[in-house]
PDB file of C-alpha atoms and ligand atoms in Angstrom:
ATOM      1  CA  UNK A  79      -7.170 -24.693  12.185  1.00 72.00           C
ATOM      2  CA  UNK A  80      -4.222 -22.213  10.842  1.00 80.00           C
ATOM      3  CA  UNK A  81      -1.645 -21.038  13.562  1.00 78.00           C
ATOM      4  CA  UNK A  82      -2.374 -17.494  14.532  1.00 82.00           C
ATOM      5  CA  UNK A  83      -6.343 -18.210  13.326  1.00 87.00           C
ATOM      6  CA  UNK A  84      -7.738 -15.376  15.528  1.00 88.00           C
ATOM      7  CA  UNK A  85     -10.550 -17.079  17.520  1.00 88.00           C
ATOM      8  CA  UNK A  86     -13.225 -14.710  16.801  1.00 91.00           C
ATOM      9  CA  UNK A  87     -13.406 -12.804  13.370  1.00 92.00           C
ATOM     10  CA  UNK A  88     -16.589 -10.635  14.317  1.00 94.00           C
ATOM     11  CA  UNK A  89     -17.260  -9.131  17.598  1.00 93.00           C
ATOM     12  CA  UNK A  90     -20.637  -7.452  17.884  1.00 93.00           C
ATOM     13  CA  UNK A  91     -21.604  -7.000  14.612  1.00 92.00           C
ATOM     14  CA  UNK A  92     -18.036  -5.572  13.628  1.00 96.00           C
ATOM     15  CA  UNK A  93     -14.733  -7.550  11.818  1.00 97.00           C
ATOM     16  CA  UNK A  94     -11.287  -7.416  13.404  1.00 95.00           C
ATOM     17  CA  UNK A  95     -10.678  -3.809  11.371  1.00 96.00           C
ATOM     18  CA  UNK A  96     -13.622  -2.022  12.725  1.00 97.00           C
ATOM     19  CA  UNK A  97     -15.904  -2.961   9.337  1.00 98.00           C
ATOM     20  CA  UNK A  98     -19.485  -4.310   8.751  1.00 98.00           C
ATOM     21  CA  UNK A  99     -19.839  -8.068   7.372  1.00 98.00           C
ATOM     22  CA  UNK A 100     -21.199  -5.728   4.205  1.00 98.00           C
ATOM     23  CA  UNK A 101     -18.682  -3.025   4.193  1.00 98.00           C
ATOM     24  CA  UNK A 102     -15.664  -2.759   1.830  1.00 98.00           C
ATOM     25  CA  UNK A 103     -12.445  -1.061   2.614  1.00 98.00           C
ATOM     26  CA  UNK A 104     -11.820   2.532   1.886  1.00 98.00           C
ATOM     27  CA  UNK A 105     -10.938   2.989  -1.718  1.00 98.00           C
ATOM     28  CA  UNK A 106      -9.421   5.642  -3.467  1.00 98.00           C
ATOM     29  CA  UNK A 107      -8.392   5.733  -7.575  1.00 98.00           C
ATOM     30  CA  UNK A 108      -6.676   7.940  -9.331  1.00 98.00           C
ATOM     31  CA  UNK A 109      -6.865   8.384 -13.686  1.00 98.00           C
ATOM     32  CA  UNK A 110      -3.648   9.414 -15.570  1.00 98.00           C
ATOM     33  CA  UNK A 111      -0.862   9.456 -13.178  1.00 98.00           C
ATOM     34  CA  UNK A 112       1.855   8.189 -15.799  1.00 98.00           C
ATOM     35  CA  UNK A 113       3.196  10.674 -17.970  1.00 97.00           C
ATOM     36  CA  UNK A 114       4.786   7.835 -20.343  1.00 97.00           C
ATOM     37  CA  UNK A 115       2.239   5.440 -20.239  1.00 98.00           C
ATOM     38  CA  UNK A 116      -0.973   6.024 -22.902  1.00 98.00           C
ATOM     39  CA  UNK A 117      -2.997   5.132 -19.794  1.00 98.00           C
ATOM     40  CA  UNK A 118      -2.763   4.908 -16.497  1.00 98.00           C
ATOM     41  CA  UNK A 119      -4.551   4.362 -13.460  1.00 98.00           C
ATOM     42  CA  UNK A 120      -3.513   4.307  -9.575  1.00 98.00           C
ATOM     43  CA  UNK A 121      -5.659   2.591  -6.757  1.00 99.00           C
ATOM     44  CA  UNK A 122      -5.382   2.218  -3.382  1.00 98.00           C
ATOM     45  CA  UNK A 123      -7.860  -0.153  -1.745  1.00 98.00           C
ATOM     46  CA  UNK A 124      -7.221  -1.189   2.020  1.00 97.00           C
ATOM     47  CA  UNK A 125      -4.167  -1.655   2.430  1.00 96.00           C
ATOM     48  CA  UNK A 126      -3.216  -2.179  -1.405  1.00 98.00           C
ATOM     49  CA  UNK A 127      -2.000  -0.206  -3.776  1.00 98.00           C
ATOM     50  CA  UNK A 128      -1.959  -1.069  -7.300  1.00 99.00           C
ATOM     51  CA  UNK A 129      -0.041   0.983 -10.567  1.00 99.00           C
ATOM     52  CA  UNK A 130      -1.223  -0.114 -13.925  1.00 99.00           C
ATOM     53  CA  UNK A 131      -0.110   1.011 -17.278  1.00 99.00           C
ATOM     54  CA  UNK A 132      -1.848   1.002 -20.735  1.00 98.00           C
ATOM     55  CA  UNK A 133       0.573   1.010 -24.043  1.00 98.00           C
ATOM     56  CA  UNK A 134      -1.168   0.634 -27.777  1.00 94.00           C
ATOM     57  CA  UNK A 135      -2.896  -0.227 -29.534  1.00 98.00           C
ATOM     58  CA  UNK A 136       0.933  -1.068 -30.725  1.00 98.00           C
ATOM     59  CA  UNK A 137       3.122  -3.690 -32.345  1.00 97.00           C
ATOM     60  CA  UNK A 138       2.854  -7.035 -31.689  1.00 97.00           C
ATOM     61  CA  UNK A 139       6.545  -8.701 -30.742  1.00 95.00           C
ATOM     62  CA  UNK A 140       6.922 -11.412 -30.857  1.00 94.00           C
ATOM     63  CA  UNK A 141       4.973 -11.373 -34.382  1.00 95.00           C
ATOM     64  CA  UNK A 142       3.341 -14.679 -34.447  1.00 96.00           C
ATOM     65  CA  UNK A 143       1.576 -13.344 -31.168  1.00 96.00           C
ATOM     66  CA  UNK A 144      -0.634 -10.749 -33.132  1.00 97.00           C
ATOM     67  CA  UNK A 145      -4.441 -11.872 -34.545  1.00 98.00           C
ATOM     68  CA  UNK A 146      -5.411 -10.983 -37.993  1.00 97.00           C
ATOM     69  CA  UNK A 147      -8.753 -10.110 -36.490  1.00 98.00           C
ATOM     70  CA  UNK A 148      -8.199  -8.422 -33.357  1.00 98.00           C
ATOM     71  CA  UNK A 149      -6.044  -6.735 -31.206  1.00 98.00           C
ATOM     72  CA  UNK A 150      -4.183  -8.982 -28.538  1.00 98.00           C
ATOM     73  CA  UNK A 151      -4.794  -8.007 -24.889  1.00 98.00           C
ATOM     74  CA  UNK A 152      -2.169  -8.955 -22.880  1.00 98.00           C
ATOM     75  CA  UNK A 153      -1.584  -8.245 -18.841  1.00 98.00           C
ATOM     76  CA  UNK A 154       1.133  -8.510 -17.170  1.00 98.00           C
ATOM     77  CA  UNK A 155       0.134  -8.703 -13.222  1.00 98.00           C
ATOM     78  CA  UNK A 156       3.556  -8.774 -10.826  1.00 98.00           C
ATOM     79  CA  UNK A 157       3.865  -8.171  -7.187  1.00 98.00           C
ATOM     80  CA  UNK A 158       6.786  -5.860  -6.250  1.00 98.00           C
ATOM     81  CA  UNK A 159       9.061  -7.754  -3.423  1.00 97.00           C
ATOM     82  CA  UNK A 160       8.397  -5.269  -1.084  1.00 97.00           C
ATOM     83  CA  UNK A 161       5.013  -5.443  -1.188  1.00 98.00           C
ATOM     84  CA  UNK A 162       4.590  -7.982   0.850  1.00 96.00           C
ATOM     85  CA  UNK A 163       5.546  -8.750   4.506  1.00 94.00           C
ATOM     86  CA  UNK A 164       8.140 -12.211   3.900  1.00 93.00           C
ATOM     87  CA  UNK A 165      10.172 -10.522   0.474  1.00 94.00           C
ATOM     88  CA  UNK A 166       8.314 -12.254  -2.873  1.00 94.00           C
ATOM     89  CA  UNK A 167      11.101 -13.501  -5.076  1.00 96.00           C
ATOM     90  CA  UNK A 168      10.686 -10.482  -8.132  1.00 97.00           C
ATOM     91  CA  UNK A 169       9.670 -12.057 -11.361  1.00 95.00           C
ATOM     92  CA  UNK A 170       6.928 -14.167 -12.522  1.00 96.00           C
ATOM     93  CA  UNK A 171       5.930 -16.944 -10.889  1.00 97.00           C
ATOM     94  CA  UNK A 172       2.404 -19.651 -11.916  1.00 98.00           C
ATOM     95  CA  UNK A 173       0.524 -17.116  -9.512  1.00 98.00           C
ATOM     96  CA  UNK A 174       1.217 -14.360 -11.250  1.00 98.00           C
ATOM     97  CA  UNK A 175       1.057 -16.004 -14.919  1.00 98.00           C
ATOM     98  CA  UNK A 176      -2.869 -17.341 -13.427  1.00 98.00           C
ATOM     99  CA  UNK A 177      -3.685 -13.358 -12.401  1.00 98.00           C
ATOM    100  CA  UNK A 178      -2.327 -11.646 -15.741  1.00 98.00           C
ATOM    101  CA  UNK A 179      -4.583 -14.655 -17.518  1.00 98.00           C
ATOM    102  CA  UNK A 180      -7.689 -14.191 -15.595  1.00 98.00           C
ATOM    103  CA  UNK A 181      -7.399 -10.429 -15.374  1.00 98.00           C
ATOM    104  CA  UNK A 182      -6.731 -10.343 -19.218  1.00 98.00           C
ATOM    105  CA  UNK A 183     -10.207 -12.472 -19.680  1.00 98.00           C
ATOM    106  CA  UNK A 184     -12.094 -10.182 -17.269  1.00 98.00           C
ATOM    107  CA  UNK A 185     -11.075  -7.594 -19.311  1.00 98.00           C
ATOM    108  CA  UNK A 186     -11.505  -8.757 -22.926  1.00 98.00           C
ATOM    109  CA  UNK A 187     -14.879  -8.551 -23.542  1.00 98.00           C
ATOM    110  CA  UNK A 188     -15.304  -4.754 -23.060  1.00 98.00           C
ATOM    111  CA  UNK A 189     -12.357  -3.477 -24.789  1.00 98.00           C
ATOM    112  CA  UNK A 190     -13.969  -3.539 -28.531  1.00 98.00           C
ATOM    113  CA  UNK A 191     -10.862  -5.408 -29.818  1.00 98.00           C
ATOM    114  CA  UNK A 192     -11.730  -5.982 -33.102  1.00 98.00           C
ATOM    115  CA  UNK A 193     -10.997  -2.395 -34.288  1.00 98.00           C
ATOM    116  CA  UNK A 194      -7.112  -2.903 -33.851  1.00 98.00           C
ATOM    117  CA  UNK A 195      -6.361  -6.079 -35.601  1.00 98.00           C
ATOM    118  CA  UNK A 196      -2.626  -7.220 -35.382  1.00 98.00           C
ATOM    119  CA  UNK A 197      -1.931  -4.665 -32.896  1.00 98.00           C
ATOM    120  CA  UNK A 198      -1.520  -5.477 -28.886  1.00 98.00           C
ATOM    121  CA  UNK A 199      -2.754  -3.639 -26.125  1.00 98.00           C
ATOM    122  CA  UNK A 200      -0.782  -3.809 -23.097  1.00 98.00           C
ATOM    123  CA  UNK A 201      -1.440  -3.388 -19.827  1.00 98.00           C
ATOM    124  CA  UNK A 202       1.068  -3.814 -17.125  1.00 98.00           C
ATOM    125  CA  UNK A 203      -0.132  -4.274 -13.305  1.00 98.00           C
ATOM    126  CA  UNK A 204       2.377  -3.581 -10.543  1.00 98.00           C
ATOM    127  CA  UNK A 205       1.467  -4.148  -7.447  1.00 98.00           C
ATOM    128  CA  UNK A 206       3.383  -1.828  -4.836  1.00 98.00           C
ATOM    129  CA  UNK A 207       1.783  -2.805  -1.539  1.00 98.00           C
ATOM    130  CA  UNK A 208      -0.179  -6.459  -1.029  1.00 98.00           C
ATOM    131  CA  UNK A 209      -3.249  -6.664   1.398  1.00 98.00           C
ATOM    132  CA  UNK A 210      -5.471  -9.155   0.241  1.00 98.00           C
ATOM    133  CA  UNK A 211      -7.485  -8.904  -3.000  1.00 98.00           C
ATOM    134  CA  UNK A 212      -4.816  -7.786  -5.029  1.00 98.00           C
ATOM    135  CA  UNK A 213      -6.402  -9.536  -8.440  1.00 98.00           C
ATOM    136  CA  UNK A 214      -9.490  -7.066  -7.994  1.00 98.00           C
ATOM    137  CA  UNK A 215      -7.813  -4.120  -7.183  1.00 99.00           C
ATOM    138  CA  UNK A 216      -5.419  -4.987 -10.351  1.00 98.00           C
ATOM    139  CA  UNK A 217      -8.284  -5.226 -12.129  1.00 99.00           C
ATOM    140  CA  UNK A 218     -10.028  -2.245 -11.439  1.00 99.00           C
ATOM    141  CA  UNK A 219      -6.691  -0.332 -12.225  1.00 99.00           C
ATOM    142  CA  UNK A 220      -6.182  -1.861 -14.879  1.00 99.00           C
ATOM    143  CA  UNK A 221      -9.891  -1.156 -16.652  1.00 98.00           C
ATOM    144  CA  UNK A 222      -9.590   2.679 -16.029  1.00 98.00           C
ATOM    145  CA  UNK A 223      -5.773   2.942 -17.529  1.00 98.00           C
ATOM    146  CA  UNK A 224      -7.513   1.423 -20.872  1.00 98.00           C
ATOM    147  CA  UNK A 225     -10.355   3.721 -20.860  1.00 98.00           C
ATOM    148  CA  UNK A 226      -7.816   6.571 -19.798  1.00 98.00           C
ATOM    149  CA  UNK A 227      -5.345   5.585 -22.895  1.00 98.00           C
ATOM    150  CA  UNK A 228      -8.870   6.500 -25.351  1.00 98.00           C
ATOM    151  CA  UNK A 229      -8.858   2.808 -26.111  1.00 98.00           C
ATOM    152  CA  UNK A 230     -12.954   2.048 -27.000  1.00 98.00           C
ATOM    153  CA  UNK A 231     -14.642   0.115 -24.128  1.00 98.00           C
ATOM    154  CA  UNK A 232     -18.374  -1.217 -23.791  1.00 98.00           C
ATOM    155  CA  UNK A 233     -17.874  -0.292 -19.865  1.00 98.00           C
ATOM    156  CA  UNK A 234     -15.605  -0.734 -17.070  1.00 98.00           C
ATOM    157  CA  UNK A 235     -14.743  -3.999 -15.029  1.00 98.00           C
ATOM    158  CA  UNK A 236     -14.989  -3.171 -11.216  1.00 98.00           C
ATOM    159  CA  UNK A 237     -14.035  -5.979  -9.572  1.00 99.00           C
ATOM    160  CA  UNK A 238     -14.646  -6.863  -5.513  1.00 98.00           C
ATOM    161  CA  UNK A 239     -14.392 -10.446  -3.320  1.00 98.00           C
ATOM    162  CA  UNK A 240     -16.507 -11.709  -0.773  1.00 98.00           C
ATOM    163  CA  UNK A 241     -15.891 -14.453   1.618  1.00 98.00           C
ATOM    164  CA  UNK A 242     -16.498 -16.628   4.871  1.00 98.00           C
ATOM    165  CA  UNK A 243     -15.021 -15.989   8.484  1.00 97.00           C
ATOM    166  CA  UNK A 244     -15.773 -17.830  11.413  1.00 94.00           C
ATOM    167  CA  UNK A 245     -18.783 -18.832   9.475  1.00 95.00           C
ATOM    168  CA  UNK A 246     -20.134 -15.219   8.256  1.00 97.00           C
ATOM    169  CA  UNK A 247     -19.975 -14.133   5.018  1.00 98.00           C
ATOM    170  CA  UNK A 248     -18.315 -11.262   4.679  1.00 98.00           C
ATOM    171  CA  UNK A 249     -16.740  -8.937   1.473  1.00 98.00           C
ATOM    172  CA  UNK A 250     -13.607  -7.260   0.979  1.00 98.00           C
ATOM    173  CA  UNK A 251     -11.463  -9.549   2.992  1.00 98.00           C
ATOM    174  CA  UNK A 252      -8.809  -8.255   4.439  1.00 97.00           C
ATOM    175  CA  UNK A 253      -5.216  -9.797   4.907  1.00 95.00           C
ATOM    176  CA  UNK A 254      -6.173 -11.662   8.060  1.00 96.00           C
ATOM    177  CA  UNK A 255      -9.298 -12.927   6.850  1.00 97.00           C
ATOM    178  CA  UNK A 256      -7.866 -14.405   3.487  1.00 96.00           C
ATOM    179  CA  UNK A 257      -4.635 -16.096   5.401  1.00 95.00           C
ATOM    180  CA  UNK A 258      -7.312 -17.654   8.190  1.00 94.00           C
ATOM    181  CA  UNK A 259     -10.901 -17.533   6.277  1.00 95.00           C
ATOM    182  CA  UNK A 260     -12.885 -20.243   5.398  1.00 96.00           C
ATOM    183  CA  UNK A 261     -13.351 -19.223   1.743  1.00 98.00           C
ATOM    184  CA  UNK A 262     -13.062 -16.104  -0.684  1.00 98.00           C
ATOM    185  CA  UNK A 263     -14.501 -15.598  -3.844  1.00 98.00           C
ATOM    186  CA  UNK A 264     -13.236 -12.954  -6.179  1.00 98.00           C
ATOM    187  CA  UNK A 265     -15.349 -11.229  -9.073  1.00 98.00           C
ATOM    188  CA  UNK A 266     -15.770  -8.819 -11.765  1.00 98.00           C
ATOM    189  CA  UNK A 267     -18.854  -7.121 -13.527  1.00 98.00           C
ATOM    190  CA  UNK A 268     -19.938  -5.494 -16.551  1.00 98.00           C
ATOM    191  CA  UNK A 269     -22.253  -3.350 -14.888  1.00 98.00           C
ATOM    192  CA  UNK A 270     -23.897  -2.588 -18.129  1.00 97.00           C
ATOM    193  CA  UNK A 271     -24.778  -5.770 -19.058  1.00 97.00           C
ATOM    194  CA  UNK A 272     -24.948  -7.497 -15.554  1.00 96.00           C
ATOM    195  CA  UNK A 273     -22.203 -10.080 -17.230  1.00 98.00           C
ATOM    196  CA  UNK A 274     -19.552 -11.574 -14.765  1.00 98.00           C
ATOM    197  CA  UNK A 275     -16.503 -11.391 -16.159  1.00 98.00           C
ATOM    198  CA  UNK A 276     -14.111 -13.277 -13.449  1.00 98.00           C
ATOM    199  CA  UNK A 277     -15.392 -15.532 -10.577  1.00 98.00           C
ATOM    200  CA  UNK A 278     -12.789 -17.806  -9.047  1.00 98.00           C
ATOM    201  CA  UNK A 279     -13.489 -19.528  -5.846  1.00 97.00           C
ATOM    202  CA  UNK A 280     -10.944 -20.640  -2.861  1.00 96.00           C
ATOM    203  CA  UNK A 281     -12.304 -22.723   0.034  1.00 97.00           C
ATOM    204  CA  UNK A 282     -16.184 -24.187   0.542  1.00 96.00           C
ATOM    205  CA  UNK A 283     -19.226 -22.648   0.938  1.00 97.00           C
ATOM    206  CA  UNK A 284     -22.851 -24.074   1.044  1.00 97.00           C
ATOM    207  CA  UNK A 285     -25.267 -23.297  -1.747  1.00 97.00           C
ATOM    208  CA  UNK A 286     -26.899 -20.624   0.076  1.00 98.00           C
ATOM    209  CA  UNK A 287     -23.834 -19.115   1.773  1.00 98.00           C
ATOM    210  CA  UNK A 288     -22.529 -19.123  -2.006  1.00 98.00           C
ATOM    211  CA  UNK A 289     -25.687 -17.206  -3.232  1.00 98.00           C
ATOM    212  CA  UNK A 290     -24.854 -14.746  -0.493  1.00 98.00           C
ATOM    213  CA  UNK A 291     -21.321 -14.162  -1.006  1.00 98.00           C
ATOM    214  CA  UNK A 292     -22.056 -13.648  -4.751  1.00 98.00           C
ATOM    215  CA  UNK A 293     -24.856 -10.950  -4.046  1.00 98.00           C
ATOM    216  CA  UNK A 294     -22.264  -9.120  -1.362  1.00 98.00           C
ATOM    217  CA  UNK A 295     -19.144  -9.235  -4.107  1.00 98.00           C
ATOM    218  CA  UNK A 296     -21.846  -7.858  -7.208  1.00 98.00           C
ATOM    219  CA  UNK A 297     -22.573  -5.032  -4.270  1.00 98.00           C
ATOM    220  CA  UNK A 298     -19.054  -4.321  -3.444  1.00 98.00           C
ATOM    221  CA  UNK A 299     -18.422  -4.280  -7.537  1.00 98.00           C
ATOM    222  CA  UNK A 300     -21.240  -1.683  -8.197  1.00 98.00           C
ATOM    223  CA  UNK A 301     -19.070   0.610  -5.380  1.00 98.00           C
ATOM    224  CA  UNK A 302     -16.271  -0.143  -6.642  1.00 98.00           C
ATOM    225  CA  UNK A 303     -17.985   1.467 -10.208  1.00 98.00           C
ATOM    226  CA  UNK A 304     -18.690   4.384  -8.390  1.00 98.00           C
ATOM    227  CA  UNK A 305     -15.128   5.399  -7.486  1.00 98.00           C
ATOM    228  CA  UNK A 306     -13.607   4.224 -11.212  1.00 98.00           C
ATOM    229  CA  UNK A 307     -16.371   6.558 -13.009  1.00 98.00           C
ATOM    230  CA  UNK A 308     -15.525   9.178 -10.793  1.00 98.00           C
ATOM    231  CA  UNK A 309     -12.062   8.949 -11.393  1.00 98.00           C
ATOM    232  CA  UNK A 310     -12.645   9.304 -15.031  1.00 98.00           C
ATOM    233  CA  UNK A 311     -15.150  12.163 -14.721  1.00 97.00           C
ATOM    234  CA  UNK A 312     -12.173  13.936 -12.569  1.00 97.00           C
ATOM    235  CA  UNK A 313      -9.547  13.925 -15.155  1.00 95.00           C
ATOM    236  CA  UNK A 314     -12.034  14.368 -18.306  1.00 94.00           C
ATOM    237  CA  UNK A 315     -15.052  16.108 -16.789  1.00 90.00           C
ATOM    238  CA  UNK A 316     -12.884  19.360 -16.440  1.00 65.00           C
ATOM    239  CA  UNK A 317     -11.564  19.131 -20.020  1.00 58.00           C
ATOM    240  CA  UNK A 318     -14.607  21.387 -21.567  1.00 53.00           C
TER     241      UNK A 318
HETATM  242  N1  UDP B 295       0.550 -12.846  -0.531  1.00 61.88           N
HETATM  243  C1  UDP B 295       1.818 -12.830   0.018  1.00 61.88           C
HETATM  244  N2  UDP B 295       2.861 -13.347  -0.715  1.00 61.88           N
HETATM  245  C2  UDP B 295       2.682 -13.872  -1.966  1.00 61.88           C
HETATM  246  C3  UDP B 295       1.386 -13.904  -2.502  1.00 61.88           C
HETATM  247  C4  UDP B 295       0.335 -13.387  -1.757  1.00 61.88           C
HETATM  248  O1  UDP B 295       1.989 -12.345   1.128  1.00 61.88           O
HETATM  249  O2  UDP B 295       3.660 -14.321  -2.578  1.00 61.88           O
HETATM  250  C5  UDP B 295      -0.553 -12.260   0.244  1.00 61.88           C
HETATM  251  C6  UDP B 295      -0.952 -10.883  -0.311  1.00 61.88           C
HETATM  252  O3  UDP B 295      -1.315 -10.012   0.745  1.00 61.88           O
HETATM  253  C7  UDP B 295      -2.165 -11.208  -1.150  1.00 61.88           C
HETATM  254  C8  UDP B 295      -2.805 -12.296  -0.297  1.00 61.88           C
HETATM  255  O4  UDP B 295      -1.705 -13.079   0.166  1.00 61.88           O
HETATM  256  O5  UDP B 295      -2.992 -10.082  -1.364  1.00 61.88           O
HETATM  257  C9  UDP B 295      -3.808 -13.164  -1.021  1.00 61.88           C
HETATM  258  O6  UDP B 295      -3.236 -13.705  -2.169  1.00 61.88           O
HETATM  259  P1  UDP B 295      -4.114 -14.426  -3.259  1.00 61.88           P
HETATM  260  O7  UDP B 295      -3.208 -15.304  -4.052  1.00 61.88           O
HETATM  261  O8  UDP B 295      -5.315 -15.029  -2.635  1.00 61.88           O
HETATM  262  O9  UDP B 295      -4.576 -13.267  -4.263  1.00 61.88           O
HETATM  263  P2  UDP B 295      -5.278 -11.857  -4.004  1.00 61.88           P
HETATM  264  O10 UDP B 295      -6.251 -11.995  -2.863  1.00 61.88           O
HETATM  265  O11 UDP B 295      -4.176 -10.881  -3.691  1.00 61.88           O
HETATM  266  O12 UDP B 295      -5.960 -11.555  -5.285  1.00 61.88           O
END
């Protein structure tokens, strides 16, 4: 066991921030809050908070990057050094190389990619304040700057962990929780077609704690649908 594992995570039914095993943080998002970018999307989800940026369809530089048949999706995750509580050294590290990769494949197929060719679409993540689950809220962010920048999508990726504690499964962990948790399983949807997009998996679980942690993180995905939709439908619905 960790130094500083807290020796219970749940106390009567409730997690060390006040929250139900089945409860996800409170999340807000905001569409189109970069003038400069072509998209943009702000989220703040617990304690994170998450900026991403959509440029293109555009060039492709280097050249030899760009597909005759498609349009290159590239994400650039990184974690601002003060995000964090001991200062991350700025610049990219393998973590942050493994989040723009998986991100960019949770992505990819809804963005309709194939009506750009030798273009790149460009999404930059920045992470201003770290609190656990910053790949999900990076993803979420980042799905609603493309759709805000007009880019064509089949839907959007919400995107939500669960995990164990003290031997419950639990989503949404929080910082504690990840740090001193048994296990944490991040994922993304396609609503639409009920596709999973990104499932990564840190720690052990049995088969049937598994099948529960997967139903919990599809759950907190469909919520986290709710508030990107809404987000849309507050910058465009007013447009008529
Ligand atoms: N974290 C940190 N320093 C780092 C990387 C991560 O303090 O250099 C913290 C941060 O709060 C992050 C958490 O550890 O959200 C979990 O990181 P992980 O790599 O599991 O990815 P995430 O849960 O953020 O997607």
């Amino acid at each position: 066991m960790k130094v500083g594992t807290p020796e219970k995570f749940i106390v009567k039914g409730k997690r060390l921030d006040g929250r139900a095993p089945d409860e996800i943080r409170p999340i807000k998002i905001e569409a189109g809050v970069l003038k400069r970018a072509d998209g943009s999307a702000r989220v703040e989800w617990g304690g994170n908070i998450a900026v991403a940026a959509c440029y293109g369809p555009r060039e492709v530089h280097p050249r030899h990057m760009a597909k005759p048949d498609k349009a290159v999706l590239r994400i650039n995750y990184n974690m601002a050094p003060f995000s964090v509580s001991d200062r991350k050294r700025p610049g990219t590290d393998r973590r942050s190389m493994e989040i723009s990769k998986v991100t960019s494949e949770a992505l990819e197929p809804v963005v309709f990619t194939h009506l750009y060719p030798n273009t790149a679409i460009d999404v930059f993540v920045e992470i201003l304040n770290a609190a656990a689950g910053t790949r999900c809220t990076g993803i979420t962010a980042a799905s609603v700057a493309i759709a805000d920048a007009g880019i064509p999508m089949k839907d959007l990726v919400p995107a939500c962990a669960a995990g164990k504690v003290g031997g419950e499964i639990v989503v949404d962990l929080c910082d504690i929780e990840d740090n001193f948790g048994e296990a944490d399983l991040p994922m993304a949807i396609i609503p639409r077609t009920g596709d999973i997009s990104l499932l990564q998996m840190d720690g052990n679980f049995t088969p049937s704690e598994f099948k529960k942690a997967f139903e919990m993180a599809k759950t907190g995905c469909e919520q986290v649908y709710k508030v990107q939709m809404d987000a849309l439908r507050n910058k465009y619905g007013k447009m008529e």
